């Protein structure tokens, strides 16, 4: 066991760090101004320009298999990259990737949907959640009924990330009510690829974050049989499986943000004088700094272990849930302490802490709430799927 990054990993970390410092952090004031004026955080043109610069530096399709033109650097490298890029709140993502679920498509679907998504020509979104079914995904109501060679989709989805911008959605709908009931929702649902011009509508949902997800409405939307992704009636596992393997990504984002925020708090505490001394000399402040540093390290190791385990070909879902649960809560604790250390200034819009504070709250909700992660972790242990202390 070697508990240090390899030279190659260190090089990638350093390159991304430079990219973040040189290209992204200088955009932070623009992003804050755009968002406060109700504009997109980054214009599509600016995002493309940044993605091209990153591509020139070799960062494109970081996790995309080589056969689709990607770099296929693996999960550990992805974790390192994500932790670095999350040190800014500028919402940048590297180009050349697609939702993993699209890799389950057949050759024709890969040509029509996967490759254009990887190449940035098309945007996708994934829609499971409905107004009556969030954590309890087996309670979805959206239906797909066969009519000749087509399926007729009716229902609503909600809180869909990217749903306002997407060219197509991968939507989960019930295709066999009886099978759905008799298998307690495990079967009888299917994933459909549905182009926007097939007729679904989206509406922006205002949240406490800066860019909203969408509500989607399907009214008699006709979808051909060839747009079924994966197997008929087996869409539930398809949807949940790839989410389960990738949940640690939320923890990685939290680690990056928390490291930057903690550094801001350390710097500020050395400058801010109260009662004749910098607040950094007060134990009350030091303990907040120490607790934050310990929690960040712990979250980082969970994230790296979840990523490493998947690279190693093992089922990482238990660790991914742990990294998501702990990382999301760590991020919320740290941003709250950092705001407290900044006093009244922390609460103003002069500093970006309040923005991070609002964003961090989402980490505990999407991709499965805190409570659902605890449920998964406890169930794995109680049922013996995972042994206590199994991973190291
Ligand atoms: C900004 C944003 C983006 C999102 N993006 C997407 C997306 O792209 N695609 C998509 O399909 N969904 C998306 N979601 C939906 C998200 O996954 C759900 O909001 C989340 O799973 C929780 O579901 P819910 O909101 O219906 O809460 P509910 O399931 O109604 O839960 C309410 C509360 O009860 C708790 N709870 C529920 N069941 C239990 C239980 N058995 N035991 C203990 N506590 C329980 C929950 O933890 C929560 O605290 C997004 C949500 C948001 C806010």
Coordinates of C-alpha atoms and ligand atoms in Angstrom, one line a residue:
X1 CA 0.0 0.0 0.0
X2 CA 1.3 3.4 -1.0
X3 CA -0.4 6.4 0.5
X4 CA 0.9 9.1 -1.8
X5 CA 0.0 10.2 -5.3
X6 CA 2.2 8.9 -8.1
X7 CA 4.4 11.3 -10.0
X8 CA 1.8 11.2 -12.9
X9 CA -1.0 12.0 -10.5
X10 CA 0.9 14.8 -8.9
X11 CA 1.7 16.3 -12.4
X12 CA -2.0 16.2 -13.3
X13 CA -2.9 17.8 -9.9
X14 CA -0.4 20.6 -10.5
X15 CA -1.5 21.2 -14.1
X16 CA -5.2 21.4 -13.1
X17 CA -4.3 23.6 -10.1
X18 CA -2.5 26.0 -12.5
X19 CA -5.5 26.0 -14.9
X20 CA -7.9 26.8 -12.0
X21 CA -5.7 29.6 -10.7
X22 CA -5.0 31.1 -14.1
X23 CA -8.3 30.6 -16.0
X24 CA -11.1 30.1 -13.6
X25 CA -10.5 32.0 -10.3
X26 CA -10.1 35.3 -12.2
X27 CA -13.6 34.8 -13.5
X28 CA -15.2 34.6 -10.1
X29 CA -16.3 38.2 -9.9
X30 CA -17.9 38.0 -13.3
X31 CA -19.7 34.8 -12.3
X32 CA -21.1 36.5 -9.2
X33 CA -22.2 39.6 -11.1
X34 CA -23.9 37.5 -13.8
X35 CA -25.7 35.4 -11.3
X36 CA -26.9 38.4 -9.3
X37 CA -28.2 40.0 -12.5
X38 CA -30.1 36.7 -13.3
X39 CA -27.8 35.8 -16.2
X40 CA -26.2 32.4 -16.8
X41 CA -23.1 32.1 -14.6
X42 CA -20.8 31.6 -17.7
X43 CA -21.9 32.2 -21.2
X44 CA -21.9 29.1 -23.5
X45 CA -19.2 30.8 -25.6
X46 CA -16.9 31.4 -22.5
X47 CA -17.5 27.8 -21.4
X48 CA -16.5 26.5 -24.9
X49 CA -13.4 28.7 -24.9
X50 CA -12.3 27.3 -21.5
X51 CA -13.0 23.8 -22.6
X52 CA -10.8 24.3 -25.6
X53 CA -8.0 25.7 -23.5
X54 CA -8.3 22.7 -21.2
X55 CA -8.3 20.4 -24.2
X56 CA -5.1 22.0 -25.5
X57 CA -3.6 21.2 -22.1
X58 CA -4.7 17.5 -22.5
X59 CA -7.8 17.6 -20.4
X60 CA -10.7 16.4 -22.4
X61 CA -12.8 13.3 -22.0
X62 CA -11.0 12.6 -18.7
X63 CA -13.0 9.5 -18.0
X64 CA -14.2 8.7 -21.5
X65 CA -13.0 5.5 -23.0
X66 CA -10.2 5.8 -25.7
X67 CA -12.4 4.3 -28.4
X68 CA -14.7 7.4 -28.1
X69 CA -11.7 9.7 -28.3
X70 CA -11.3 10.2 -24.5
X71 CA -8.3 10.1 -22.2
X72 CA -9.7 7.3 -20.0
X73 CA -7.6 8.4 -17.0
X74 CA -9.7 6.4 -14.5
X75 CA -11.6 7.3 -11.3
X76 CA -8.6 8.2 -9.1
X77 CA -7.5 10.8 -11.7
X78 CA -11.0 12.0 -11.9
X79 CA -11.1 12.4 -8.1
X80 CA -7.9 14.4 -8.2
X81 CA -9.2 16.6 -11.0
X82 CA -12.6 17.2 -9.4
X83 CA -11.0 18.2 -6.0
X84 CA -8.8 20.7 -7.8
X85 CA -11.5 22.2 -10.1
X86 CA -13.9 22.5 -7.1
X87 CA -11.6 25.0 -5.5
X88 CA -13.5 27.6 -7.4
X89 CA -17.3 28.0 -7.6
X90 CA -17.0 28.9 -11.3
X91 CA -19.2 26.2 -12.8
X92 CA -16.8 24.7 -15.2
X93 CA -16.7 21.1 -16.3
X94 CA -14.2 19.6 -18.7
X95 CA -15.5 18.7 -22.2
X96 CA -15.7 15.3 -23.8
X97 CA -17.8 13.4 -21.4
X98 CA -21.3 11.9 -21.3
X99 CA -23.6 10.4 -18.6
X100 CA -22.4 6.9 -18.1
X101 CA -25.9 5.6 -18.7
X102 CA -25.5 6.4 -22.4
X103 CA -22.8 3.7 -22.7
X104 CA -25.6 1.1 -22.3
X105 CA -26.9 2.2 -25.7
X106 CA -26.7 0.1 -28.8
X107 CA -24.4 1.1 -31.7
X108 CA -27.1 3.3 -33.4
X109 CA -27.9 5.1 -30.2
X110 CA -24.2 5.6 -29.5
X111 CA -23.8 7.3 -32.9
X112 CA -26.9 9.4 -32.5
X113 CA -26.7 10.4 -28.8
X114 CA -23.4 9.3 -27.1
X115 CA -20.9 10.7 -29.6
X116 CA -22.6 14.1 -30.1
X117 CA -22.8 14.4 -26.3
X118 CA -19.1 13.6 -25.9
X119 CA -18.3 16.1 -28.7
X120 CA -20.4 18.9 -27.0
X121 CA -22.9 19.0 -29.9
X122 CA -25.8 17.7 -27.8
X123 CA -26.8 18.1 -24.1
X124 CA -28.5 15.4 -22.1
X125 CA -30.3 15.1 -18.8
X126 CA -31.4 12.2 -16.7
X127 CA -35.0 12.1 -15.3
X128 CA -36.0 9.7 -12.6
X129 CA -37.5 12.1 -9.9
X130 CA -41.2 13.0 -10.0
X131 CA -43.4 15.2 -7.8
X132 CA -44.5 12.1 -5.9
X133 CA -41.3 10.1 -6.0
X134 CA -37.8 11.3 -5.0
X135 CA -36.1 9.1 -2.5
X136 CA -38.8 6.5 -3.1
X137 CA -38.0 6.0 -6.8
X138 CA -40.1 2.9 -7.0
X139 CA -43.2 5.1 -6.6
X140 CA -42.8 6.8 -10.0
X141 CA -46.0 7.2 -12.0
X142 CA -44.9 8.3 -15.5
X143 CA -46.3 5.8 -18.0
X144 CA -45.3 4.5 -21.4
X145 CA -48.0 2.6 -23.3
X146 CA -47.3 0.7 -26.5
X147 CA -49.3 1.9 -29.5
X148 CA -48.2 0.0 -32.7
X149 CA -44.5 0.5 -33.2
X150 CA -44.4 3.5 -30.8
X151 CA -44.6 4.2 -27.1
X152 CA -46.8 7.0 -25.7
X153 CA -45.3 8.7 -22.7
X154 CA -47.4 10.6 -20.2
X155 CA -46.3 12.1 -16.8
X156 CA -44.2 14.7 -15.0
X157 CA -40.6 14.8 -13.8
X158 CA -39.2 17.3 -11.4
X159 CA -35.8 18.7 -10.3
X160 CA -34.0 17.6 -13.4
X161 CA -30.5 19.0 -13.7
X162 CA -29.8 20.4 -17.1
X163 CA -33.5 19.9 -18.0
X164 CA -33.8 23.4 -19.4
X165 CA -30.9 23.1 -21.7
X166 CA -31.0 19.5 -22.7
X167 CA -31.5 18.4 -26.3
X168 CA -32.7 15.0 -25.1
X169 CA -33.7 13.4 -21.8
X170 CA -33.2 9.8 -20.6
X171 CA -36.5 9.3 -18.8
X172 CA -37.6 6.4 -16.7
X173 CA -41.3 5.3 -17.2
X174 CA -43.5 2.4 -16.2
X175 CA -43.9 0.0 -19.1
X176 CA -45.6 -2.9 -17.3
X177 CA -47.8 -1.9 -14.3
X178 CA -48.4 -5.5 -13.2
X179 CA -44.7 -6.4 -13.3
X180 CA -43.9 -3.1 -11.6
X181 CA -46.2 -4.0 -8.7
X182 CA -45.3 -7.7 -8.4
X183 CA -41.5 -6.9 -8.3
X184 CA -42.0 -3.9 -5.9
X185 CA -40.9 -1.5 -8.6
X186 CA -37.7 -3.4 -9.5
X187 CA -38.9 -4.3 -13.0
X188 CA -41.5 -3.1 -15.4
X189 CA -39.9 0.3 -15.9
X190 CA -37.9 1.3 -18.9
X191 CA -35.5 4.1 -19.8
X192 CA -36.4 6.0 -23.0
X193 CA -34.2 8.5 -24.9
X194 CA -36.6 11.3 -25.7
X195 CA -35.5 14.2 -28.0
X196 CA -36.9 17.6 -27.0
X197 CA -38.5 17.9 -30.5
X198 CA -40.6 14.8 -29.7
X199 CA -42.7 17.2 -27.6
X200 CA -41.7 17.3 -23.9
X201 CA -41.7 20.7 -22.2
X202 CA -39.5 22.1 -19.5
X203 CA -39.9 24.8 -16.9
X204 CA -37.2 26.4 -14.8
X205 CA -37.5 25.7 -11.0
X206 CA -36.1 28.6 -8.8
X207 CA -33.9 27.2 -6.0
X208 CA -31.7 28.7 -3.4
X209 CA -28.8 27.8 -5.7
X210 CA -27.8 29.9 -8.6
X211 CA -28.9 27.8 -11.5
X212 CA -32.1 25.9 -11.4
X213 CA -33.2 22.4 -12.4
X214 CA -36.3 21.9 -14.5
X215 CA -39.7 20.4 -14.2
X216 CA -40.5 18.3 -17.3
X217 CA -44.0 17.6 -18.7
X218 CA -44.8 14.7 -21.1
X219 CA -48.2 14.8 -22.7
X220 CA -48.8 12.0 -25.3
X221 CA -45.1 12.1 -26.4
X222 CA -44.5 9.5 -29.0
X223 CA -41.2 7.6 -28.8
X224 CA -40.1 4.9 -31.2
X225 CA -39.1 1.4 -30.0
X226 CA -35.5 2.1 -31.1
X227 CA -35.2 4.8 -28.4
X228 CA -35.4 2.3 -25.6
X229 CA -32.1 2.5 -23.7
X230 CA -31.0 -0.9 -22.4
X231 CA -33.6 -3.6 -21.9
X232 CA -37.3 -3.2 -21.9
X233 CA -38.7 -3.3 -18.3
X234 CA -35.2 -3.2 -16.8
X235 CA -34.7 0.6 -16.6
X236 CA -34.7 0.9 -12.8
X237 CA -31.4 -0.8 -12.3
X238 CA -29.9 0.8 -15.3
X239 CA -30.7 4.2 -13.7
X240 CA -29.7 3.5 -10.2
X241 CA -26.6 1.5 -10.8
X242 CA -24.4 4.2 -12.3
X243 CA -25.7 6.7 -9.8
X244 CA -24.6 4.4 -7.0
X245 CA -21.0 4.0 -8.3
X246 CA -20.5 7.7 -8.9
X247 CA -21.9 9.2 -5.7
X248 CA -18.4 10.0 -4.3
X249 CA -18.2 12.8 -6.9
X250 CA -20.3 15.0 -4.5
X251 CA -17.8 14.3 -1.8
X252 CA -14.9 15.3 -4.1
X253 CA -16.6 18.6 -4.9
X254 CA -17.1 19.3 -1.2
X255 CA -13.4 18.5 -0.5
X256 CA -12.2 21.0 -3.1
X257 CA -14.5 23.8 -2.0
X258 CA -13.7 23.2 1.7
X259 CA -10.0 23.4 1.1
X260 CA -10.3 26.8 -0.6
X261 CA -12.7 28.0 2.1
X262 CA -10.6 26.9 4.9
X263 CA -7.6 28.7 3.4
X264 CA -9.7 31.9 3.2
X265 CA -10.6 31.5 6.9
X266 CA -7.0 31.0 7.9
X267 CA -5.8 34.1 5.9
X268 CA -8.7 36.2 7.3
X269 CA -8.1 35.1 10.9
X270 CA -4.5 36.3 10.7
X271 CA -5.6 39.8 9.5
X272 CA -8.7 40.5 11.6
X273 CA -7.8 42.2 14.8
X274 CA -10.2 42.2 17.8
X275 CA -9.4 43.2 21.3
X276 CA -5.9 44.0 20.2
X277 CA -5.0 40.6 18.7
X278 CA -5.6 38.7 15.5
X279 CA -8.6 36.3 15.9
X280 CA -6.2 33.5 14.8
X281 CA -4.7 33.7 18.3
X282 CA -8.1 32.8 19.9
X283 CA -8.7 29.2 20.8
X284 CA -12.3 29.5 19.7
X285 CA -11.2 30.2 16.1
X286 CA -8.3 27.7 16.2
X287 CA -10.6 24.9 17.1
X288 CA -12.9 25.7 14.1
X289 CA -9.8 25.7 11.9
X290 CA -8.6 22.4 13.3
X291 CA -11.9 20.6 13.2
X292 CA -12.4 21.7 9.6
X293 CA -8.9 20.5 8.6
X294 CA -9.5 17.1 10.2
X295 CA -12.9 16.6 8.5
X296 CA -11.5 17.6 5.1
X297 CA -8.7 15.0 5.4
X298 CA -11.2 12.3 6.4
X299 CA -13.5 13.1 3.6
X300 CA -10.6 13.2 1.1
X301 CA -9.5 9.7 2.1
X302 CA -13.1 8.4 1.7
X303 CA -13.3 10.0 -1.7
X304 CA -10.0 8.5 -2.8
X305 CA -10.9 5.1 -1.5
X306 CA -14.2 5.1 -3.3
X307 CA -12.5 6.1 -6.6
X308 CA -9.6 3.6 -6.1
X309 CA -11.9 0.8 -5.3
X310 CA -13.8 1.3 -8.6
X311 CA -10.6 1.5 -10.6
X312 CA -9.6 -1.8 -8.9
X313 CA -12.7 -3.4 -10.4
X314 CA -14.5 -3.8 -7.1
X315 CA -18.0 -2.7 -6.2
X316 CA -17.5 0.7 -4.6
X317 CA -21.1 1.6 -3.8
X318 CA -20.9 1.3 -0.1
X319 CA -17.8 3.5 0.0
X320 CA -19.3 5.9 -2.5
X321 CA -22.3 6.4 -0.2
X322 CA -20.0 7.0 2.7
X323 CA -17.9 9.5 0.8
X324 CA -21.1 11.3 -0.4
X325 CA -22.7 11.4 3.1
X326 CA -19.5 12.4 5.0
X327 CA -18.2 14.7 2.3
X328 CA -21.5 16.6 1.9
X329 CA -21.8 17.1 5.7
X330 CA -18.2 18.1 6.0
X331 CA -18.7 20.7 3.3
X332 CA -21.6 22.1 5.1
X333 CA -19.8 22.2 8.4
X334 CA -16.8 23.9 6.9
X335 CA -18.6 26.6 5.0
X336 CA -20.6 27.4 8.1
X337 CA -17.5 27.7 10.3
X338 CA -15.7 29.8 7.6
X339 CA -18.7 32.1 7.4
X340 CA -18.6 32.4 11.2
X341 CA -14.9 33.2 11.3
X342 CA -15.6 36.0 8.8
X343 CA -18.3 37.5 11.0
X344 CA -20.6 40.0 9.4
X345 CA -18.5 40.1 6.2
X346 CA -19.1 36.4 5.7
X347 CA -22.8 37.1 5.4
X348 CA -22.4 39.8 2.8
X349 CA -22.3 39.5 -1.0
X350 CA -18.9 41.2 -1.0
X351 CA -17.4 37.7 -0.4
X352 CA -18.4 34.5 -2.2
X353 CA -18.9 32.5 1.1
X354 CA -22.7 33.0 1.0
X355 CA -22.8 31.6 -2.5
X356 CA -20.9 28.5 -1.5
X357 CA -23.1 28.2 1.6
X358 CA -26.2 28.0 -0.6
X359 CA -24.6 25.6 -3.0
X360 CA -23.3 23.3 -0.3
X361 CA -26.8 22.7 1.1
X362 CA -27.7 20.9 -2.1
X363 CA -24.9 18.3 -1.6
X364 CA -26.9 16.8 1.3
X365 CA -30.0 16.3 -0.9
X366 CA -29.4 15.3 -4.5
X367 CA -27.9 12.0 -5.6
X368 CA -29.7 10.5 -2.6
X369 CA -30.2 12.4 0.6
X370 CA -28.2 12.0 3.8
X371 CA -31.0 9.8 5.2
X372 CA -31.0 7.5 2.1
X373 CA -27.1 7.2 2.3
X374 CA -27.4 6.2 5.9
X375 CA -30.1 3.7 5.0
X376 CA -27.9 2.1 2.3
X377 CA -24.8 2.0 4.6
X378 CA -26.7 0.4 7.5
X379 CA -28.5 -2.1 5.2
X380 CA -25.3 -3.2 3.7
X381 CA -23.8 -3.9 7.1
X382 CA -26.8 -5.4 8.8
X383 CA -27.5 -7.7 5.8
X384 CA -23.8 -8.7 5.7
X385 CA -23.2 -7.5 2.2
X386 CA -20.3 -5.5 3.6
X387 CA -18.2 -6.4 6.7
X388 CA -17.2 -3.7 9.2
X389 CA -13.7 -2.5 8.3
X390 CA -13.7 -4.5 5.0
X391 CA -12.0 -2.0 2.8
X392 CA -8.6 -1.4 4.4
Ligands
LIG1 C1 -31.0 20.9 -7.5 C2 -31.5 19.5 -7.7 C3 -31.0 18.8 -8.8 C4 -31.5 17.5 -9.0 N1 -31.2 16.8 -10.1 C5 -31.9 15.6 -10.4 C6 -31.7 15.0 -11.7 O1 -30.9 15.4 -12.5 N2 -32.4 13.9 -12.0 C7 -33.3 13.3 -11.1 O2 -33.9 12.3 -11.4 N3 -33.4 13.9 -9.8 C8 -32.8 15.0 -9.5 N4 -33.0 15.6 -8.3 C9 -33.9 15.0 -7.3 C10 -33.2 14.5 -6.0 O3 -32.5 13.3 -6.3 C11 -34.3 14.3 -5.0 O4 -34.8 15.6 -4.6 C12 -33.8 13.6 -3.8 O5 -33.6 12.2 -4.1 C13 -34.9 13.6 -2.6 O6 -36.1 13.3 -3.1 P1 -37.4 14.3 -2.6 O7 -37.0 15.7 -2.9 O8 -38.6 13.8 -3.3 O9 -37.5 14.1 -1.1 P2 -38.3 12.9 -0.3 O10 -38.0 11.6 -0.9 O11 -39.8 13.3 -0.3 O12 -37.7 13.1 1.1 C14 -38.1 14.1 2.0 C15 -37.3 13.9 3.3 O13 -37.6 12.6 3.9 C16 -36.4 11.8 4.0 N5 -36.7 10.4 3.8 C17 -37.3 9.9 2.7 N6 -37.5 8.6 2.8 C18 -36.9 8.2 4.0 C19 -36.8 7.0 4.7 N7 -37.1 5.8 4.2 N8 -36.2 7.0 5.9 C20 -35.8 8.2 6.5 N9 -35.9 9.4 5.8 C21 -36.5 9.4 4.6 C22 -35.5 12.4 3.0 O14 -34.1 12.1 3.3 C23 -35.8 13.8 3.1 O15 -35.1 14.4 4.2 C24 -32.4 16.9 -8.0 C25 -32.8 17.6 -6.9 C26 -32.3 18.9 -6.7 C27 -32.8 19.7 -5.5

